[in-house]
PDB file of N, CA and C in Angstrom:
ATOM      1  N   MET A  30      48.007 -43.079 -15.808  1.00  0.00           N
ATOM      2  CA  MET A  30      48.751 -42.083 -15.001  1.00  0.00           C
ATOM      3  C   MET A  30      48.047 -40.924 -14.948  1.00  0.00           C
ATOM      4  N   PRO A  31      47.989 -40.373 -13.739  1.00  0.00           N
ATOM      5  CA  PRO A  31      47.253 -38.854 -13.578  1.00  0.00           C
ATOM      6  C   PRO A  31      47.903 -38.024 -14.382  1.00  0.00           C
ATOM      7  N   VAL A  32      47.085 -37.065 -14.479  1.00  0.00           N
ATOM      8  CA  VAL A  32      47.718 -35.588 -15.630  1.00  0.00           C
ATOM      9  C   VAL A  32      48.101 -34.400 -14.629  1.00  0.00           C
ATOM     10  N   VAL A  33      49.013 -33.989 -14.410  1.00  0.00           N
ATOM     11  CA  VAL A  33      49.159 -32.918 -14.007  1.00  0.00           C
ATOM     12  C   VAL A  33      49.308 -31.499 -14.389  1.00  0.00           C
ATOM     13  N   GLN A  34      48.308 -30.883 -14.435  1.00  0.00           N
ATOM     14  CA  GLN A  34      47.896 -29.620 -14.726  1.00  0.00           C
ATOM     15  C   GLN A  34      48.619 -28.336 -14.402  1.00  0.00           C
ATOM     16  N   GLU A  35      49.556 -27.497 -14.858  1.00  0.00           N
ATOM     17  CA  GLU A  35      50.324 -26.502 -14.068  1.00  0.00           C
ATOM     18  C   GLU A  35      49.728 -25.125 -14.854  1.00  0.00           C
ATOM     19  N   GLU A  36      49.566 -24.393 -13.464  1.00  0.00           N
ATOM     20  CA  GLU A  36      48.830 -22.897 -14.163  1.00  0.00           C
ATOM     21  C   GLU A  36      50.161 -22.167 -14.411  1.00  0.00           C
ATOM     22  N   SER A  37      49.714 -21.185 -15.183  1.00  0.00           N
ATOM     23  CA  SER A  37      50.720 -20.043 -15.658  1.00  0.00           C
ATOM     24  C   SER A  37      50.730 -19.250 -14.446  1.00  0.00           C
ATOM     25  N   SER A  38      51.883 -18.470 -14.511  1.00  0.00           N
ATOM     26  CA  SER A  38      51.529 -16.930 -13.279  1.00  0.00           C
ATOM     27  C   SER A  38      50.586 -15.745 -14.103  1.00  0.00           C
ATOM     28  N   ALA A  39      50.774 -16.030 -15.381  1.00  0.00           N
ATOM     29  CA  ALA A  39      49.505 -14.986 -15.768  1.00  0.00           C
ATOM     30  C   ALA A  39      48.108 -15.798 -15.266  1.00  0.00           C
ATOM     31  N   ASP A  40      47.750 -16.613 -15.413  1.00  0.00           N
ATOM     32  CA  ASP A  40      46.512 -17.296 -15.362  1.00  0.00           C
ATOM     33  C   ASP A  40      46.097 -17.287 -13.819  1.00  0.00           C
ATOM     34  N   VAL A  41      46.697 -17.226 -12.704  1.00  0.00           N
ATOM     35  CA  VAL A  41      46.820 -16.978 -11.345  1.00  0.00           C
ATOM     36  C   VAL A  41      46.560 -16.037 -10.675  1.00  0.00           C
ATOM     37  N   GLN A  42      45.374 -15.754 -10.028  1.00  0.00           N
ATOM     38  CA  GLN A  42      45.025 -14.130  -9.789  1.00  0.00           C
ATOM     39  C   GLN A  42      45.967 -14.107  -8.281  1.00  0.00           C
ATOM     40  N   SER A  43      46.514 -13.022  -8.214  1.00  0.00           N
ATOM     41  CA  SER A  43      47.212 -12.686  -6.866  1.00  0.00           C
ATOM     42  C   SER A  43      46.538 -11.889  -6.231  1.00  0.00           C
ATOM     43  N   ARG A  44      46.523 -12.242  -4.785  1.00  0.00           N
ATOM     44  CA  ARG A  44      46.139 -11.309  -3.958  1.00  0.00           C
ATOM     45  C   ARG A  44      47.526 -10.589  -2.809  1.00  0.00           C
ATOM     46  N   PRO A  45      47.349  -9.321  -2.771  1.00  0.00           N
ATOM     47  CA  PRO A  45      48.298  -8.379  -2.009  1.00  0.00           C
ATOM     48  C   PRO A  45      49.001  -9.124  -0.921  1.00  0.00           C
ATOM     49  N   ASP A  46      47.900  -9.772   0.048  1.00  0.00           N
ATOM     50  CA  ASP A  46      47.925 -10.173   1.356  1.00  0.00           C
ATOM     51  C   ASP A  46      48.435 -11.828   1.476  1.00  0.00           C
ATOM     52  N   GLU A  47      48.651 -12.327   0.000  1.00  0.00           N
ATOM     53  CA  GLU A  47      48.793 -13.711   0.065  1.00  0.00           C
ATOM     54  C   GLU A  47      50.610 -14.135   0.503  1.00  0.00           C
ATOM     55  N   ILE A  48      50.436 -15.190   1.058  1.00  0.00           N
ATOM     56  CA  ILE A  48      51.924 -15.813   1.329  1.00  0.00           C
ATOM     57  C   ILE A  48      51.957 -16.944   0.462  1.00  0.00           C
ATOM     58  N   LYS A  49      53.655 -16.711  -0.127  1.00  0.00           N
ATOM     59  CA  LYS A  49      53.684 -17.716  -1.478  1.00  0.00           C
ATOM     60  C   LYS A  49      55.123 -18.335  -0.733  1.00  0.00           C
ATOM     61  N   SER A  50      55.244 -19.826  -1.117  1.00  0.00           N
ATOM     62  CA  SER A  50      56.291 -20.472  -0.832  1.00  0.00           C
ATOM     63  C   SER A  50      56.720 -21.512  -2.010  1.00  0.00           C
ATOM     64  N   VAL A  51      58.000 -21.674  -2.230  1.00  0.00           N
ATOM     65  CA  VAL A  51      58.473 -22.653  -3.284  1.00  0.00           C
ATOM     66  C   VAL A  51      59.347 -23.427  -2.658  1.00  0.00           C
ATOM     67  N   PHE A  52      59.402 -24.988  -2.872  1.00  0.00           N
ATOM     68  CA  PHE A  52      60.496 -25.459  -2.364  1.00  0.00           C
ATOM     69  C   PHE A  52      60.928 -26.607  -3.281  1.00  0.00           C
ATOM     70  N   ASP A  53      62.083 -26.877  -3.336  1.00  0.00           N
ATOM     71  CA  ASP A  53      62.969 -28.005  -3.857  1.00  0.00           C
ATOM     72  C   ASP A  53      63.183 -29.378  -2.894  1.00  0.00           C
ATOM     73  N   LEU A  54      62.808 -30.652  -3.201  1.00  0.00           N
ATOM     74  CA  LEU A  54      63.177 -31.308  -2.450  1.00  0.00           C
ATOM     75  C   LEU A  54      63.952 -32.547  -3.130  1.00  0.00           C
ATOM     76  N   ARG A  55      65.095 -32.898  -2.727  1.00  0.00           N
ATOM     77  CA  ARG A  55      65.912 -33.768  -3.290  1.00  0.00           C
ATOM     78  C   ARG A  55      66.158 -35.120  -2.631  1.00  0.00           C
ATOM     79  N   LEU A  56      65.786 -36.264  -3.166  1.00  0.00           N
ATOM     80  CA  LEU A  56      65.941 -37.411  -2.293  1.00  0.00           C
ATOM     81  C   LEU A  56      66.683 -38.433  -3.359  1.00  0.00           C
ATOM     82  N   GLY A  57      68.121 -38.869  -2.750  1.00  0.00           N
ATOM     83  CA  GLY A  57      68.827 -39.358  -3.655  1.00  0.00           C
ATOM     84  C   GLY A  57      69.226 -38.737  -4.931  1.00  0.00           C
ATOM     85  N   LYS A  58      69.817 -39.513  -5.976  1.00  0.00           N
ATOM     86  CA  LYS A  58      70.346 -39.012  -6.844  1.00  0.00           C
ATOM     87  C   LYS A  58      69.353 -39.018  -8.171  1.00  0.00           C
ATOM     88  N   HIS A  59      68.283 -39.576  -8.063  1.00  0.00           N
ATOM     89  CA  HIS A  59      67.342 -39.448  -9.335  1.00  0.00           C
ATOM     90  C   HIS A  59      65.949 -38.784  -8.847  1.00  0.00           C
ATOM     91  N   VAL A  60      65.666 -38.447  -7.541  1.00  0.00           N
ATOM     92  CA  VAL A  60      64.329 -38.257  -7.173  1.00  0.00           C
ATOM     93  C   VAL A  60      64.652 -36.783  -6.580  1.00  0.00           C
ATOM     94  N   THR A  61      63.538 -36.226  -7.369  1.00  0.00           N
ATOM     95  CA  THR A  61      63.378 -34.600  -7.018  1.00  0.00           C
ATOM     96  C   THR A  61      62.053 -33.988  -7.187  1.00  0.00           C
ATOM     97  N   LEU A  62      61.757 -33.403  -6.007  1.00  0.00           N
ATOM     98  CA  LEU A  62      60.362 -32.868  -5.845  1.00  0.00           C
ATOM     99  C   LEU A  62      60.618 -31.294  -5.721  1.00  0.00           C
ATOM    100  N   GLN A  63      59.423 -30.769  -6.365  1.00  0.00           N
ATOM    101  CA  GLN A  63      59.196 -29.509  -6.589  1.00  0.00           C
ATOM    102  C   GLN A  63      57.790 -29.080  -5.841  1.00  0.00           C
ATOM    103  N   GLY A  64      57.640 -28.135  -5.087  1.00  0.00           N
ATOM    104  CA  GLY A  64      56.266 -27.794  -5.023  1.00  0.00           C
ATOM    105  C   GLY A  64      56.141 -26.241  -4.510  1.00  0.00           C
ATOM    106  N   SER A  65      55.006 -25.899  -4.564  1.00  0.00           N
ATOM    107  CA  SER A  65      54.532 -24.411  -4.146  1.00  0.00           C
ATOM    108  C   SER A  65      53.451 -24.566  -3.351  1.00  0.00           C
ATOM    109  N   ALA A  66      53.521 -23.152  -2.823  1.00  0.00           N
ATOM    110  CA  ALA A  66      51.953 -23.410  -1.825  1.00  0.00           C
ATOM    111  C   ALA A  66      51.464 -21.857  -1.765  1.00  0.00           C
ATOM    112  N   ARG A  67      50.277 -21.670  -1.872  1.00  0.00           N
ATOM    113  CA  ARG A  67      49.766 -20.408  -1.533  1.00  0.00           C
ATOM    114  C   ARG A  67      48.648 -20.151  -0.635  1.00  0.00           C
ATOM    115  N   ILE A  68      48.874 -19.168   0.595  1.00  0.00           N
ATOM    116  CA  ILE A  68      47.838 -18.975   1.672  1.00  0.00           C
ATOM    117  C   ILE A  68      47.814 -17.681   2.003  1.00  0.00           C
ATOM    118  N   THR A  69      46.458 -17.516   2.462  1.00  0.00           N
ATOM    119  CA  THR A  69      46.280 -15.878   2.680  1.00  0.00           C
ATOM    120  C   THR A  69      46.226 -15.954   4.135  1.00  0.00           C
ATOM    121  N   PRO A  70      46.272 -14.849   5.208  1.00  0.00           N
ATOM    122  CA  PRO A  70      46.020 -14.793   6.245  1.00  0.00           C
ATOM    123  C   PRO A  70      45.006 -15.788   7.316  1.00  0.00           C
ATOM    124  N   ALA A  71      43.988 -15.414   6.381  1.00  0.00           N
ATOM    125  CA  ALA A  71      42.420 -15.838   6.791  1.00  0.00           C
ATOM    126  C   ALA A  71      42.648 -17.423   6.649  1.00  0.00           C
ATOM    127  N   GLY A  72      43.293 -17.904   5.824  1.00  0.00           N
ATOM    128  CA  GLY A  72      43.786 -19.427   5.668  1.00  0.00           C
ATOM    129  C   GLY A  72      44.324 -19.971   6.754  1.00  0.00           C
ATOM    130  N   VAL A  73      45.570 -19.226   7.173  1.00  0.00           N
ATOM    131  CA  VAL A  73      46.065 -19.407   8.461  1.00  0.00           C
ATOM    132  C   VAL A  73      45.568 -19.439   9.726  1.00  0.00           C
ATOM    133  N   ILE A  74      44.805 -18.576   9.812  1.00  0.00           N
ATOM    134  CA  ILE A  74      43.947 -18.308  11.094  1.00  0.00           C
ATOM    135  C   ILE A  74      42.800 -19.846  10.837  1.00  0.00           C
ATOM    136  N   SER A  75      42.431 -20.118   9.932  1.00  0.00           N
ATOM    137  CA  SER A  75      41.205 -21.408   9.893  1.00  0.00           C
ATOM    138  C   SER A  75      41.988 -22.263   9.893  1.00  0.00           C
ATOM    139  N   ALA A  76      42.959 -22.767   9.473  1.00  0.00           N
ATOM    140  CA  ALA A  76      43.865 -23.713   9.696  1.00  0.00           C
ATOM    141  C   ALA A  76      44.216 -24.001  10.976  1.00  0.00           C
ATOM    142  N   GLY A  77      44.727 -22.839  11.784  1.00  0.00           N
ATOM    143  CA  GLY A  77      45.107 -23.189  13.224  1.00  0.00           C
ATOM    144  C   GLY A  77      43.404 -23.272  14.420  1.00  0.00           C
ATOM    145  N   ILE A  78      42.653 -22.655  13.672  1.00  0.00           N
ATOM    146  CA  ILE A  78      41.172 -22.951  14.372  1.00  0.00           C
ATOM    147  C   ILE A  78      40.820 -24.545  14.631  1.00  0.00           C
ATOM    148  N   ALA A  79      41.043 -25.236  12.983  1.00  0.00           N
ATOM    149  CA  ALA A  79      40.748 -26.489  12.676  1.00  0.00           C
ATOM    150  C   ALA A  79      41.790 -27.612  13.365  1.00  0.00           C
ATOM    151  N   VAL A  80      42.914 -27.277  13.357  1.00  0.00           N
ATOM    152  CA  VAL A  80      43.947 -27.699  14.490  1.00  0.00           C
ATOM    153  C   VAL A  80      43.634 -27.934  15.679  1.00  0.00           C
ATOM    154  N   ALA A  81      43.302 -26.569  16.380  1.00  0.00           N
ATOM    155  CA  ALA A  81      42.995 -26.466  17.809  1.00  0.00           C
ATOM    156  C   ALA A  81      41.776 -27.409  18.316  1.00  0.00           C
ATOM    157  N   VAL A  82      40.719 -27.242  17.205  1.00  0.00           N
ATOM    158  CA  VAL A  82      39.364 -28.022  17.532  1.00  0.00           C
ATOM    159  C   VAL A  82      39.468 -29.595  17.358  1.00  0.00           C
ATOM    160  N   MET A  83      40.286 -29.953  16.403  1.00  0.00           N
ATOM    161  CA  MET A  83      40.810 -31.391  16.752  1.00  0.00           C
ATOM    162  C   MET A  83      41.807 -31.840  17.883  1.00  0.00           C
ATOM    163  N   ALA A  84      42.560 -31.137  18.018  1.00  0.00           N
ATOM    164  CA  ALA A  84      43.211 -31.386  19.482  1.00  0.00           C
ATOM    165  C   ALA A  84      42.421 -31.425  20.455  1.00  0.00           C
ATOM    166  N   LEU A  85      41.472 -30.782  20.622  1.00  0.00           N
ATOM    167  CA  LEU A  85      40.319 -30.681  22.001  1.00  0.00           C
ATOM    168  C   LEU A  85      39.732 -31.796  21.680  1.00  0.00           C
ATOM    169  N   ALA A  86      39.140 -32.298  20.687  1.00  0.00           N
ATOM    170  CA  ALA A  86      38.278 -33.486  20.550  1.00  0.00           C
ATOM    171  C   ALA A  86      39.289 -34.802  20.700  1.00  0.00           C
ATOM    172  N   LEU A  87      40.332 -34.776  20.255  1.00  0.00           N
ATOM    173  CA  LEU A  87      41.469 -35.955  20.635  1.00  0.00           C
ATOM    174  C   LEU A  87      41.461 -36.135  22.013  1.00  0.00           C
ATOM    175  N   GLY A  88      41.917 -34.707  22.534  1.00  0.00           N
ATOM    176  CA  GLY A  88      41.975 -35.161  24.305  1.00  0.00           C
ATOM    177  C   GLY A  88      40.727 -35.654  25.083  1.00  0.00           C
ATOM    178  N   TYR A  89      39.947 -35.095  24.428  1.00  0.00           N
ATOM    179  CA  TYR A  89      38.320 -35.276  25.186  1.00  0.00           C
ATOM    180  C   TYR A  89      38.267 -36.757  24.964  1.00  0.00           C
ATOM    181  N   LEU A  90      38.541 -37.263  23.750  1.00  0.00           N
ATOM    182  CA  LEU A  90      38.613 -38.974  23.620  1.00  0.00           C
ATOM    183  C   LEU A  90      38.965 -39.646  24.534  1.00  0.00           C
ATOM    184  N   ALA A  91      40.369 -39.191  24.518  1.00  0.00           N
ATOM    185  CA  ALA A  91      41.459 -39.832  25.329  1.00  0.00           C
ATOM    186  C   ALA A  91      41.102 -39.897  26.708  1.00  0.00           C
ATOM    187  N   SER A  92      40.825 -38.878  27.182  1.00  0.00           N
ATOM    188  CA  SER A  92      40.723 -38.977  28.701  1.00  0.00           C
ATOM    189  C   SER A  92      39.355 -39.459  28.753  1.00  0.00           C
ATOM    190  N   SER A  93      38.240 -39.705  28.193  1.00  0.00           N
ATOM    191  CA  SER A  93      37.222 -40.334  28.169  1.00  0.00           C
ATOM    192  C   SER A  93      37.613 -41.943  27.967  1.00  0.00           C
ATOM    193  N   GLY A  94      38.437 -42.387  27.221  1.00  0.00           N
ATOM    194  CA  GLY A  94      38.807 -43.824  27.481  1.00  0.00           C
ATOM    195  C   GLY A  94      39.238 -44.275  28.697  1.00  0.00           C
ATOM    196  N   ARG A  95      40.249 -43.348  29.244  1.00  0.00           N
ATOM    197  CA  ARG A  95      40.974 -43.668  30.460  1.00  0.00           C
ATOM    198  C   ARG A  95      39.777 -43.695  31.256  1.00  0.00           C
ATOM    199  N   ARG A  96      39.132 -43.015  31.602  1.00  0.00           N
ATOM    200  CA  ARG A  96      37.974 -43.340  32.674  1.00  0.00           C
ATOM    201  C   ARG A  96      36.927 -44.467  32.676  1.00  0.00           C
ATOM    202  N   ARG A  97      36.878 -44.873  31.340  1.00  0.00           N
ATOM    203  CA  ARG A  97      36.157 -46.126  30.934  1.00  0.00           C
ATOM    204  C   ARG A  97      36.760 -47.230  31.886  1.00  0.00           C
ATOM    205  N   ARG A  98      38.112 -47.034  31.604  1.00  0.00           N
ATOM    206  CA  ARG A  98      38.966 -48.448  31.943  1.00  0.00           C
ATOM    207  C   ARG A  98      39.325 -48.548  33.497  1.00  0.00           C
ATOM    208  N   GLN A  99      38.875 -47.411  34.279  1.00  0.00           N
ATOM    209  CA  GLN A  99      38.974 -47.460  35.540  1.00  0.00           C
ATOM    210  C   GLN A  99      37.803 -47.906  36.427  1.00  0.00           C
TER     211      GLN A  99
END
């Protein structure tokens, strides 16, 4: 069984420009998931660029596949 290590708030370095989110997800009566995320504005921009590049690559592959069938 994997061991989950939790970081205490004193151990985590906080940046003034980071975005934090905490959520609780309940599935049925017995399953509850808790999560948190931290990201900086630079991380948001990097994720957006990565998604855009992947979308362009998939669009190119889809269009080249259609051209080969014709």
